[in-house]
Structure formats: structure tokens, C-alpha cells
């Protein structure tokens, strides 16, 4: 299930969380399959766990990989209409990092790091950005990479015909007609309004650089500057990429990566257990399955730390959440540590209603303490002394329901009655998300703080899942964008986070580690946010 | 005889039409439409609106249904809203893959379970009957995905002799799919066989207690001859219908098993299509399932006629 697509099955949309199309089963089938599948497997592991520790490992196998070999990756399909066009909403995500490069990427410490751009600087007001591009880079067809390709990529994303999910983020800032390429290795981006964090917006996975004039063919050819070049690709089917020896950062460790498409999460983990594949991408295994995998001779678990954040969004336009006191009470009433323990068995970090990940440089750690008494008091003042609300969940993600039940229990101690309702998984993101006043969802981390706060919390943004609109908050974001001084900018983003925590509609109990199933032969697995290290991953003894 | 056949064919066509209408209505009732499902959460409202228009989803439902029926009558099932490939060819490809599972399943499940059922019936209340009945009762009660998961654990994980999942797409060749056929077929056969065993057993017990079997025995015929010549043909009559229904179930009911094995068959296509709200594909599959049901039932009826002398005479009626 695959929730699915536990399958997932899920996809790092700008919306971050999985997309409904990822889960393949109808809800009933998904529920029983997941239940039955993992129950049967767990039973087996119980018998087989002669190993002293049943704990799920925190790291993948250590050591260096051997050169060469073929890595087999099982992935959930984006759709039967998948494409290799990185800008598209239907891009086959796993291929992108192998085939392409961006101008900039996100480093493990959350800062913006060079990729095809070696350096970048704003003018005095941060209203024009100049990117110095790497020299001697070639596309897979032998053409040299120049500033014209970089400018074309931005225009392609902004083109209405592409319908790119990143277009709404960039179009208020970038006028495609005003992009300048003074020489082959310089790209000048004049902005419509100043933005001191602009390069961070280009770290998104929709922003991979494609060759000039390739809009019509890139979805099939996959010609990029990345460490691998395309051998074959089938939408929602198998495909293969092979090492690109002339890659500017050196040859990758692996010779080949085979991608296979397995929509159902249980089927995906069975393929790993049976030794048919080496890595399950975009798959957060549930704990029962993770233990079985970890106990296996062939496979084990690696973690992508704090890879996703879980949310119970309250629609601030629906009663009773129109009242900020009720929203505040809903947050003070529950204990994030309890939910982290109950729903994730501790594999993550307590969120304390702040969606900015702990490893982001802009993250602020201060938050109000868990206070059920104050919650009671606030509800009384708001006239909702015996508050009872529906909380929607589904089998779309294996954590949704445990999280909902843990919240129900924790908030219950403050006198809030939560009725947990299970909705169909396959239409969850079209019928429940942003429609019901209170529901469960998640996002992939890896968005820079400016994009995160603007996309998910700014009034009127299409991904503002709580429909929260706060003039003071929006003004803070505007000020932060104009602020050149990095220290003061951090401070402003910190204040914005405080407003989200105190007034916003999002209950954010936790950041969850993604439990990634990998073969015991895999070495050098590293993944954070939307970054997957295709260059250094390899196999031992393959 | 002829009028019976004619009536059956007319009824069959009516069933097909009715089922296509009902499927169409059911899909309309599903929350969400193909444009939102295809584009997913990333989609901008503009993109959804444009796709809806491009797919003709802004037209009234009855108009779209009428268009489809017109095309279907000419052998054109339209194009998939998701892959934009012709539905006919796509469905045929997946159906061919499922047929591989179906053939293996039917061969093993039908022959094996009829034999087991007859044995159980002949040894009523003795140990072979107890063993067969208990096992088939368990087989009947356990859902197919549990059977499938246990088989994967046994033959793919513990003793890795067969693949746990199919890693190829729908275009996989015969040789690529062949090793992957056995576990899904075994899962289906176990679940399906249970019903046939129970039915065959009951029929054999009924027939063996009947007067003409007693007469045949009194005539001094050997047990073997009584069973093969007199008891079995009558005992198989009701079993035929159970077999027919189970074969029809194979077409529609393999969805869960195909999903567990990631097998590129018609059941998996159906799941994906329902999830994507890919109307033309769903309708084509529904129509094919209806055809299979109707044909299987018709075959069972004709088989009954062949086996039952009373029904072969003029004016004979099916109960």
C-alpha cells in the first residue's frame, strides 16, 4: 500500500507529501494487504529473530564500496504518464538526480551549496543575482553546458505549457524575458522584487538543468549533465542509467543503476527481502516491516534523518479553528514526545508545532511547553469547554493512523474529544486534504526556509493547507526577503516561526526519520531532503 | 434447444450493456476525477482545468458514455486518459499476461480439486475426507493475499527459488514472466480449489446415496464403474457451475494477488485505472469481465446439457 504506495509510496511534491496517485490499492484492499502482509511477516520474524537485538539500525552498513556493479532500485511510479522532464509535475523523481544537475543544491547542514553554479552574488539590494557557472561541463550528448542552457531551464519552468509546480514559486520573482547571459558562463537574474534567499529556491528538484531547446524531447531523452546517462526509460515501468565517464565531478562508483517500478509497498519490501532489488526509494517502512527487513540476511535498514514532517492541519477558515484560542489549545493540549514515542517509536524528533527542520540553520528551538491545564482554560474562554472534533486519517501513509490515535489519547487528557475517521487512501489528497477541518498529512523536508514558509504558510499560497492568513506573518516574510544582513534575516525567519507556532493552524507533532530498506551490500548511501548521493553510492562484493 | 441458446445470447448481451452502464455510474460516483488524480497534488488549478477540457470531462456524463458505446460497437475502446495509448491494445497486453496465470491456475486448481473432492466424497467421514475437508476449509477462509505472502516467504525469501515480485512492465516477454507465474497461480489455486473441493464432495455424497447408484451396485457393477459411469457425470453437474464462477472470478479477482506480486496483469491494470479514474480503461475491463462471466456461465450450461441426458432432449429446461 503503497501507501501505498507506504508508498507510497510517496513523493516529494512541493506539496511535499505523497501524491494520491502513489497508492495503488483501493482503501480496503490496501488496509487488509498492509495488515495481513505485515502481520504475516512479523509473525515470521518473531520465529526467525534468533538475533539478540530486534532494534531497527540507525545507520546503513559502513565501509567503502567496490568500484562498478549494478544497483537495483525499486521505486513507486509517479503516474502511468511519467516523464523525465524535471520541471513536470509527473517527473520520475529517482531518475532526476542521476541524470541532471541543478545550479545549486542543499548541503547536509541545510546551506545552499554549489552544483553547476560555482558562485553567486546579489547586488546591494538583492534584486539582481549573478551566477558564475562551472566551466568544462558537458551534456550527455557531448554539447557544452553554457549560461544559455541555465536561462532556458528557468524559462522552461516558467512556461505555462510546462505547468511546473515550481512555477508559482518562481513566477512572482522572475521575468523570463529579462534573464541575461553576458557570457557563456554567467547568468544574470533580475528579480521583480528583492530576495536575499533567491538561490535557495533553485535547489528544488523541479529546477534540474536541461539543454537549451529540449522542452519537446527532454521527457524521453533525459539528456543532462548528471553522473549517469539514460539507457532506457518506461513510464511506470523499468529503466536503466549507466555511468557517464565524462561527468565534471568524476565518474560515479557504480557502473549501472536499474530502476524498477513497484507500486505496492509490501511488494516492494518483498522484492528487497527476496534479493531482487537493493534499495527501496521513497518508501518509509512501517516498524513491523522494518524489523523484518533488519532481521534478514540480505537486507537491512538505513535512515534518512528527519526526512519528513508530520502535520495535523487545522483549517483556520472552519469552525471551531477560526478562533486562535482553540488552535492554541489544540497545540498546548498534546505532548509531542508522547506522539513521537507512540507513532514513531522514537525514530525522529519532536516538532513542537514548528515545521522548520532542526537541521535547518534558521530553525528556532524555543516553544511553549506542553500545558493541558492552559489548554482547558483557553477552550473555556473560547466557549468550547467540551470540544469534540473529527480527525481524518487514511492508510495512505502507515504513520497517519498511529499519529491520529496518539494525538487523540494525548489531547483527551486535556478534555478534548477527538473522533478518528478513516477515509479512502486513493482520493485522500483530492477529497480530504485542505477540505476537512482537521486531518493528518506529511511533507518531505528539504525545502529551504523561505520556500517552506512562503509556500505552506503564506496567506493565499496554493499549498497553504491551513488557509491561514496573517498580515504580520506575511510582512515578516517580505522583510526577510529584502534583508541583506544574514544575521538579521535569520532573526526575522525566527520571528515568523514563532508566529506559526503561536497563531498558525498547523499542529506539527514530529519530524520522522525515513526507514529505508537497503541490501546489506549497499555502501555509501546518503540521502537528505531531496538530495540523494548518486556519485558515491556503491556495492560491496557485487 | 435453439430457442434456449437464443434466449441465453440475448440475456448475455443485456447483461453486458447493463454492466457497462453500472460501471460507468459507479466510476462517476468515485470521489475526484481523472484530471485531479493524474496531475496529483502538484497540479495548479489552471492545469487541472486545461486537462479536464482536453479530456472532454467538461461534457455531460451521458454524452461521454454514448460516445464510448458507439466506439466500442466498432471495436474502438477509445484512448487511455492517462497514457493516451489505445485502450484495446493495452488491455489485450495485460489480459494476455493474466491469461498465463489463469491457465496454470485452472489446470491445477480444477483437476486437482475435482479429484480431491471426489475422493473426499467417496471416503466420507473417514480420514481422507477429514483431511481434505479441513484443509479446504482453511484454504477457503484465508484471504488470497495471506496465502500469497506465506508463499513468498517460503519460496522467495527463505528458499529463494522463485521471484517475489515481477520487475518487468506489461511488455515483459513470455520467458520473463514464466518464473513469476507459479506463486500467483498457486495462491489463486489454493483459494479457488477449496470451493470446488467442497462442492464436488457434496455432489458425490448426494449422488452416491441416490437410488440409481444403489441400483447400479445391485446389478453387480464394480465400484470403479459405478463411480465413473454413473456417479461422476451427475456429481459434476453442480460442480461445473462452481468451476465456471471461479474461472470468471479469476479475471476480476486476481487484483489483490497481482498487486502483491507486482504482476503486470489485468487485475493490476484495473486497480491502477480505478485509482487514476481512467474511465475508458475501466469500462473496457468491466466489459471484458462481463464477457468472461457470461461465456463461462454459458459454457457451464452447455456442459450441463452434455452431461445430463434429460436436458439433451427436446423441450428440456434448465432449472
CSV table of N, CA and C in Angstrom, one decimal, chain A residues 3 26 34 70 79 86 97 104 140 188 196 256 280 333 355 364 366 384 390 449 453-454 457 484 495 517 522 525:
chain,number,residue,atom,x,y,z
A,3,UNK,N,0.6,2.7,0.0
A,3,UNK,CA,0.6,3.7,0.8
A,3,UNK,C,1.5,3.4,1.5
A,26,UNK,N,-7.2,0.2,-3.7
A,26,UNK,CA,-8.3,0.8,-3.1
A,26,UNK,C,-8.1,0.7,-1.6
A,34,UNK,N,-1.9,-4.5,3.8
A,34,UNK,CA,-0.9,-4.0,4.7
A,34,UNK,C,-0.9,-4.7,6.0
A,70,UNK,N,26.0,-3.1,-10.4
A,70,UNK,CA,24.7,-2.6,-10.8
A,70,UNK,C,23.9,-2.5,-9.5
A,79,UNK,N,3.2,8.2,-11.9
A,79,UNK,CA,1.9,8.1,-12.6
A,79,UNK,C,2.2,7.2,-13.8
A,86,UNK,N,12.3,17.3,-15.7
A,86,UNK,CA,12.4,17.6,-14.3
A,86,UNK,C,11.4,18.6,-13.8
A,97,UNK,N,18.1,13.0,-10.1
A,97,UNK,CA,19.4,13.3,-9.5
A,97,UNK,C,20.5,12.5,-10.2
A,104,UNK,N,22.3,25.0,-8.0
A,104,UNK,CA,22.7,24.9,-6.6
A,104,UNK,C,22.0,23.8,-6.0
A,140,UNK,N,25.2,14.9,-21.8
A,140,UNK,CA,25.5,13.5,-22.2
A,140,UNK,C,25.6,13.4,-23.7
A,188,UNK,N,22.6,36.2,-15.3
A,188,UNK,CA,22.1,37.3,-14.5
A,188,UNK,C,20.6,37.2,-14.4
A,196,UNK,N,16.7,38.0,-0.8
A,196,UNK,CA,18.1,37.7,-0.3
A,196,UNK,C,18.3,36.2,-0.3
A,256,UNK,N,26.1,0.9,-13.3
A,256,UNK,CA,24.8,1.0,-13.8
A,256,UNK,C,23.8,1.1,-12.6
A,280,UNK,N,15.0,0.5,-1.7
A,280,UNK,CA,13.6,0.9,-1.9
A,280,UNK,C,13.6,2.5,-1.8
A,333,UNK,N,-2.5,21.2,24.2
A,333,UNK,CA,-3.2,20.0,24.9
A,333,UNK,C,-2.4,18.7,24.7
A,355,UNK,N,7.4,23.7,11.8
A,355,UNK,CA,7.7,22.9,10.7
A,355,UNK,C,9.1,23.0,10.1
A,364,UNK,N,14.4,27.7,14.9
A,364,UNK,CA,14.5,28.2,16.3
A,364,UNK,C,13.9,27.1,17.2
A,366,UNK,N,13.0,27.4,20.5
A,366,UNK,CA,12.1,27.8,21.6
A,366,UNK,C,10.6,27.5,21.2
A,384,UNK,N,-15.7,26.6,24.2
A,384,UNK,CA,-15.7,25.2,23.7
A,384,UNK,C,-15.2,24.3,24.8
A,390,UNK,N,-13.7,15.9,14.6
A,390,UNK,CA,-13.3,14.8,13.8
A,390,UNK,C,-11.9,15.0,13.3
A,449,UNK,N,14.1,27.4,4.1
A,449,UNK,CA,13.2,28.0,5.0
A,449,UNK,C,12.3,29.0,4.3
A,453,UNK,N,8.2,28.5,4.3
A,453,UNK,CA,7.2,29.4,5.0
A,453,UNK,C,6.3,30.1,4.0
A,454,UNK,N,6.9,30.4,2.8
A,454,UNK,CA,6.0,31.1,1.8
A,454,UNK,C,5.0,30.2,1.1
A,457,UNK,N,2.7,28.5,4.4
A,457,UNK,CA,2.0,29.3,5.4
A,457,UNK,C,1.6,30.7,5.0
A,484,UNK,N,19.4,42.1,3.7
A,484,UNK,CA,20.7,41.6,3.2
A,484,UNK,C,21.5,40.9,4.3
A,495,UNK,N,11.3,34.9,14.0
A,495,UNK,CA,10.1,35.5,14.4
A,495,UNK,C,8.9,34.9,13.7
A,517,UNK,N,14.8,0.7,3.3
A,517,UNK,CA,15.2,-0.7,3.1
A,517,UNK,C,16.3,-0.7,2.1
A,522,UNK,N,24.9,-2.7,0.0
A,522,UNK,CA,25.0,-1.2,-0.3
A,522,UNK,C,25.9,-0.5,0.6
A,525,UNK,N,25.3,4.9,1.1
A,525,UNK,CA,24.0,5.5,0.9
A,525,UNK,C,23.9,6.8,1.7
